Amino acid sequence: MTSHKITLIEGDGIGPEVVGATRQIIEATGVKIDWEVCQAGAEVFKKGLSTGVPQETIDSILRNKVALKGPLETPVGFGEKSANVTLRKMFETYGNIRPIQEIPGVATPYSGRGIDFVIVRENLEDLYAGIEHMQTPGTAQCLKLISRKGCEKIVRLAFEFARAEGRKKVQCATKANIMKLTEGLMKHTFEDVAKEYPDIEAYHIIVDNCAHQMVKIPEQFDVIVTTNMNGDILSDLGSALIGGLGFAPGANIGDTYSIFEAVHGSAPKYAGKNNINPTAVLLSGVMMLRHLKEFEAANQIEQALFRTFAIDKVLTRDAIGDKGAASTTQLTDTILRNMGKPYPDYKKREYKSLKLPHVPNVPDFVKAIERSVLGIDVFIESILPADDLGLNLERIAVDTSFTLKGISCRGVKVYPDSGLKLDPTDLFRCRFISHDKSDVEDAKIYDLLERITPHHRWTHLEKLNVFDGIQAFSKDHGED
Ligand code: NAP
């Protein structure tokens, strides 16, 4: 029998209890695992390491390629970035897979409806790149960066995951109706890639309706692929449908490395109280076993767990309240006693190994044959009325290569006056278009900025790119 080397991070708060229980149960399957126990999280931050992840832990994951991880806390005052996010980014685990499956014996308002779907969330891009700037003392900005390569990887992973689990439908949840370029890139990529998977039904759904449908008819979903922030919110909503965070497992999957962890955090108020639910981490361990192709061991754990809940009625406080609740160790012991016993209603899924998509690892994944710059958007901090700012910028632009096309505030046209009564802020987007609508050289942009600078405080600028004849920028509300 092969022995698997796995990096084990116990984590903070309730981590050691839930990971300890999971380790015992996995070992009871007889699968040979050589655990390399490593540190990360609160204690590491306290020692002054700002990432919260020591080099020994990084080296261990680099060697073993698979990790099972308890929740990590980001203690306030010790480093700004979450060690969880650092690990996901460091090992390029671009896919966050979060199954939402009804668990036998766990009563919820949806019990008996057969909820069984998976959220495949992009894990590295979007607003969670965490690139933020205060543009003015009163206006903050967070960059939402979405790449075609990132979309292609996650969409292909979703279709491959559907095939590995014998699922029939993939839905892509985006807000492409509003964010046509960023969320739209995910939608278009999904529509392109879907053609290569004719055996799987593919639909787009607007993300807010997806949330509504998840609550109304959750059993309609099979696989949902989505951008990072959408996926974060939808998956927490999903966990509530099946009993709460104590039951929601997850996996971070990349081309080379995989990190398995529950959706929940370190729940510090329950640390050491022996009353939390280890199921989410245990089911993350089940996902890890399937990743290691230990399909029988994974099925064995699921059956023992379902027996424990549905036949023995042993459940923790989060599932049934304080009265009659089992402790973490009582639940673990019952699962251990049930190992090897079948669960009568077990729906055995024919799992196949996940075929990881091979998306070329090149930085210029998409190349434009023709490209030009039509003008620039200059973002200006100002307390002037929009008309005064507009007239002033028109005067400044007189001898330059540009015409002021218009000004907007929070995406709505404020100059030329649209007649709307808007509540302005102190940041304006001022759109300058090149007179001859030809490709603008940088020298002309510098010239315009030099003329603006003595009169106004500009905060940043964006080039108005045209790629292969298509305008690659959004219009304001009210802009023609
Ligand atoms: P949390 O730790 O997930 O806990 C929120 C609530 O969920 C708990 O108070 C509890 O609800 C319930 N819960 C979570 N896990 C449970 C379990 N295994 N059994 C039973 N109930 C469970 O979220 P948080 O309090 O917002 O975050 C605490 C720390 O965890 C923070 O430092 C955060 O940064 C970190 N965090 C880490 C990860 C990760 O490692 N991936 C993820 C999220 C958060 P009741 O209060 O209703 O009983």
PDB file of N, CA and C in Angstrom, residues 302-337:
ATOM      1  N   GLU A 302     -17.487   8.678   5.053  1.00  0.00           N
ATOM      2  CA  GLU A 302     -18.808   9.293   4.857  1.00  0.00           C
ATOM      3  C   GLU A 302     -19.902   8.410   5.458  1.00  0.00           C
ATOM      4  N   GLN A 303     -19.801   7.112   5.231  1.00  0.00           N
ATOM      5  CA  GLN A 303     -20.851   6.208   5.743  1.00  0.00           C
ATOM      6  C   GLN A 303     -20.856   6.187   7.273  1.00  0.00           C
ATOM      7  N   ALA A 304     -19.654   6.167   7.871  1.00  0.00           N
ATOM      8  CA  ALA A 304     -19.571   6.164   9.343  1.00  0.00           C
ATOM      9  C   ALA A 304     -20.155   7.468   9.899  1.00  0.00           C
ATOM     10  N   LEU A 305     -19.871   8.562   9.215  1.00  0.00           N
ATOM     11  CA  LEU A 305     -20.372   9.876   9.651  1.00  0.00           C
ATOM     12  C   LEU A 305     -21.903   9.926   9.537  1.00  0.00           C
ATOM     13  N   PHE A 306     -22.425   9.459   8.406  1.00  0.00           N
ATOM     14  CA  PHE A 306     -23.879   9.506   8.196  1.00  0.00           C
ATOM     15  C   PHE A 306     -24.596   8.597   9.205  1.00  0.00           C
ATOM     16  N   ARG A 307     -24.021   7.438   9.499  1.00  0.00           N
ATOM     17  CA  ARG A 307     -24.602   6.540  10.516  1.00  0.00           C
ATOM     18  C   ARG A 307     -24.663   7.244  11.868  1.00  0.00           C
ATOM     19  N   THR A 308     -23.562   7.927  12.183  1.00  0.00           N
ATOM     20  CA  THR A 308     -23.458   8.611  13.472  1.00  0.00           C
ATOM     21  C   THR A 308     -24.582   9.633  13.625  1.00  0.00           C
ATOM     22  N   PHE A 309     -24.825  10.386  12.549  1.00  0.00           N
ATOM     23  CA  PHE A 309     -25.865  11.422  12.619  1.00  0.00           C
ATOM     24  C   PHE A 309     -27.270  10.821  12.498  1.00  0.00           C
ATOM     25  N   ALA A 310     -27.463   9.992  11.460  1.00  0.00           N
ATOM     26  CA  ALA A 310     -28.838   9.594  11.108  1.00  0.00           C
ATOM     27  C   ALA A 310     -29.340   8.404  11.921  1.00  0.00           C
ATOM     28  N   ILE A 311     -28.451   7.486  12.313  1.00  0.00           N
ATOM     29  CA  ILE A 311     -28.912   6.285  13.030  1.00  0.00           C
ATOM     30  C   ILE A 311     -28.658   6.437  14.538  1.00  0.00           C
ATOM     31  N   ASP A 312     -27.441   6.850  14.900  1.00  0.00           N
ATOM     32  CA  ASP A 312     -27.123   6.986  16.336  1.00  0.00           C
ATOM     33  C   ASP A 312     -27.626   8.305  16.917  1.00  0.00           C
ATOM     34  N   LYS A 313     -27.945   9.233  16.026  1.00  0.00           N
ATOM     35  CA  LYS A 313     -28.440  10.569  16.440  1.00  0.00           C
ATOM     36  C   LYS A 313     -27.445  11.271  17.371  1.00  0.00           C
ATOM     37  N   VAL A 314     -26.178  11.089  17.080  1.00  0.00           N
ATOM     38  CA  VAL A 314     -25.139  11.786  17.847  1.00  0.00           C
ATOM     39  C   VAL A 314     -24.738  13.025  17.050  1.00  0.00           C
ATOM     40  N   LEU A 315     -25.046  14.193  17.629  1.00  0.00           N
ATOM     41  CA  LEU A 315     -24.796  15.467  16.923  1.00  0.00           C
ATOM     42  C   LEU A 315     -24.276  16.506  17.909  1.00  0.00           C
ATOM     43  N   THR A 316     -23.519  17.446  17.394  1.00  0.00           N
ATOM     44  CA  THR A 316     -22.965  18.486  18.270  1.00  0.00           C
ATOM     45  C   THR A 316     -23.941  19.655  18.432  1.00  0.00           C
ATOM     46  N   ARG A 317     -23.584  20.541  19.338  1.00  0.00           N
ATOM     47  CA  ARG A 317     -24.423  21.673  19.754  1.00  0.00           C
ATOM     48  C   ARG A 317     -24.905  22.535  18.585  1.00  0.00           C
ATOM     49  N   ASP A 318     -24.034  22.746  17.593  1.00  0.00           N
ATOM     50  CA  ASP A 318     -24.415  23.624  16.475  1.00  0.00           C
ATOM     51  C   ASP A 318     -25.567  23.035  15.663  1.00  0.00           C
ATOM     52  N   ALA A 319     -25.738  21.700  15.727  1.00  0.00           N
ATOM     53  CA  ALA A 319     -26.803  21.059  14.939  1.00  0.00           C
ATOM     54  C   ALA A 319     -28.097  20.933  15.723  1.00  0.00           C
ATOM     55  N   ILE A 320     -27.999  20.695  17.054  1.00  0.00           N
ATOM     56  CA  ILE A 320     -29.238  20.413  17.806  1.00  0.00           C
ATOM     57  C   ILE A 320     -29.430  21.286  19.048  1.00  0.00           C
ATOM     58  N   GLY A 321     -28.550  22.259  19.236  1.00  0.00           N
ATOM     59  CA  GLY A 321     -28.644  23.084  20.445  1.00  0.00           C
ATOM     60  C   GLY A 321     -27.973  22.378  21.620  1.00  0.00           C
ATOM     61  N   ASP A 322     -28.026  23.010  22.793  1.00  0.00           N
ATOM     62  CA  ASP A 322     -27.263  22.481  23.934  1.00  0.00           C
ATOM     63  C   ASP A 322     -27.812  21.150  24.452  1.00  0.00           C
ATOM     64  N   LYS A 323     -29.167  21.006  24.436  1.00  0.00           N
ATOM     65  CA  LYS A 323     -29.799  19.833  25.052  1.00  0.00           C
ATOM     66  C   LYS A 323     -29.474  18.556  24.262  1.00  0.00           C
ATOM     67  N   GLY A 324     -28.833  17.624  24.936  1.00  0.00           N
ATOM     68  CA  GLY A 324     -28.544  16.329  24.305  1.00  0.00           C
ATOM     69  C   GLY A 324     -27.392  16.363  23.314  1.00  0.00           C
ATOM     70  N   ALA A 325     -26.654  17.486  23.299  1.00  0.00           N
ATOM     71  CA  ALA A 325     -25.566  17.598  22.311  1.00  0.00           C
ATOM     72  C   ALA A 325     -24.366  16.748  22.714  1.00  0.00           C
ATOM     73  N   ALA A 326     -23.729  16.153  21.719  1.00  0.00           N
ATOM     74  CA  ALA A 326     -22.511  15.373  21.970  1.00  0.00           C
ATOM     75  C   ALA A 326     -21.319  16.317  22.009  1.00  0.00           C
ATOM     76  N   SER A 327     -20.305  15.939  22.762  1.00  0.00           N
ATOM     77  CA  SER A 327     -19.060  16.703  22.731  1.00  0.00           C
ATOM     78  C   SER A 327     -18.300  16.321  21.453  1.00  0.00           C
ATOM     79  N   THR A 328     -17.247  17.061  21.178  1.00  0.00           N
ATOM     80  CA  THR A 328     -16.426  16.760  19.986  1.00  0.00           C
ATOM     81  C   THR A 328     -15.860  15.344  20.109  1.00  0.00           C
ATOM     82  N   THR A 329     -15.390  14.986  21.301  1.00  0.00           N
ATOM     83  CA  THR A 329     -14.780  13.654  21.453  1.00  0.00           C
ATOM     84  C   THR A 329     -15.840  12.544  21.390  1.00  0.00           C
ATOM     85  N   GLN A 330     -17.028  12.817  21.945  1.00  0.00           N
ATOM     86  CA  GLN A 330     -18.099  11.784  21.833  1.00  0.00           C
ATOM     87  C   GLN A 330     -18.457  11.541  20.361  1.00  0.00           C
ATOM     88  N   LEU A 331     -18.568  12.618  19.623  1.00  0.00           N
ATOM     89  CA  LEU A 331     -18.895  12.478  18.194  1.00  0.00           C
ATOM     90  C   LEU A 331     -17.776  11.700  17.486  1.00  0.00           C
ATOM     91  N   THR A 332     -16.549  12.076  17.758  1.00  0.00           N
ATOM     92  CA  THR A 332     -15.398  11.419  17.114  1.00  0.00           C
ATOM     93  C   THR A 332     -15.394   9.923  17.450  1.00  0.00           C
ATOM     94  N   ASP A 333     -15.602   9.599  18.732  1.00  0.00           N
ATOM     95  CA  ASP A 333     -15.585   8.182  19.150  1.00  0.00           C
ATOM     96  C   ASP A 333     -16.701   7.401  18.461  1.00  0.00           C
ATOM     97  N   THR A 334     -17.870   8.027  18.309  1.00  0.00           N
ATOM     98  CA  THR A 334     -18.982   7.314  17.647  1.00  0.00           C
ATOM     99  C   THR A 334     -18.638   7.065  16.180  1.00  0.00           C
ATOM    100  N   ILE A 335     -18.066   8.055  15.537  1.00  0.00           N
ATOM    101  CA  ILE A 335     -17.673   7.864  14.122  1.00  0.00           C
ATOM    102  C   ILE A 335     -16.656   6.720  14.046  1.00  0.00           C
ATOM    103  N   LEU A 336     -15.703   6.728  14.974  1.00  0.00           N
ATOM    104  CA  LEU A 336     -14.668   5.670  14.959  1.00  0.00           C
ATOM    105  C   LEU A 336     -15.306   4.288  15.133  1.00  0.00           C
ATOM    106  N   ARG A 337     -16.300   4.201  16.017  1.00  0.00           N
ATOM    107  CA  ARG A 337     -16.977   2.906  16.239  1.00  0.00           C
ATOM    108  C   ARG A 337     -17.757   2.482  14.996  1.00  0.00           C
TER     109      ARG A 337
END
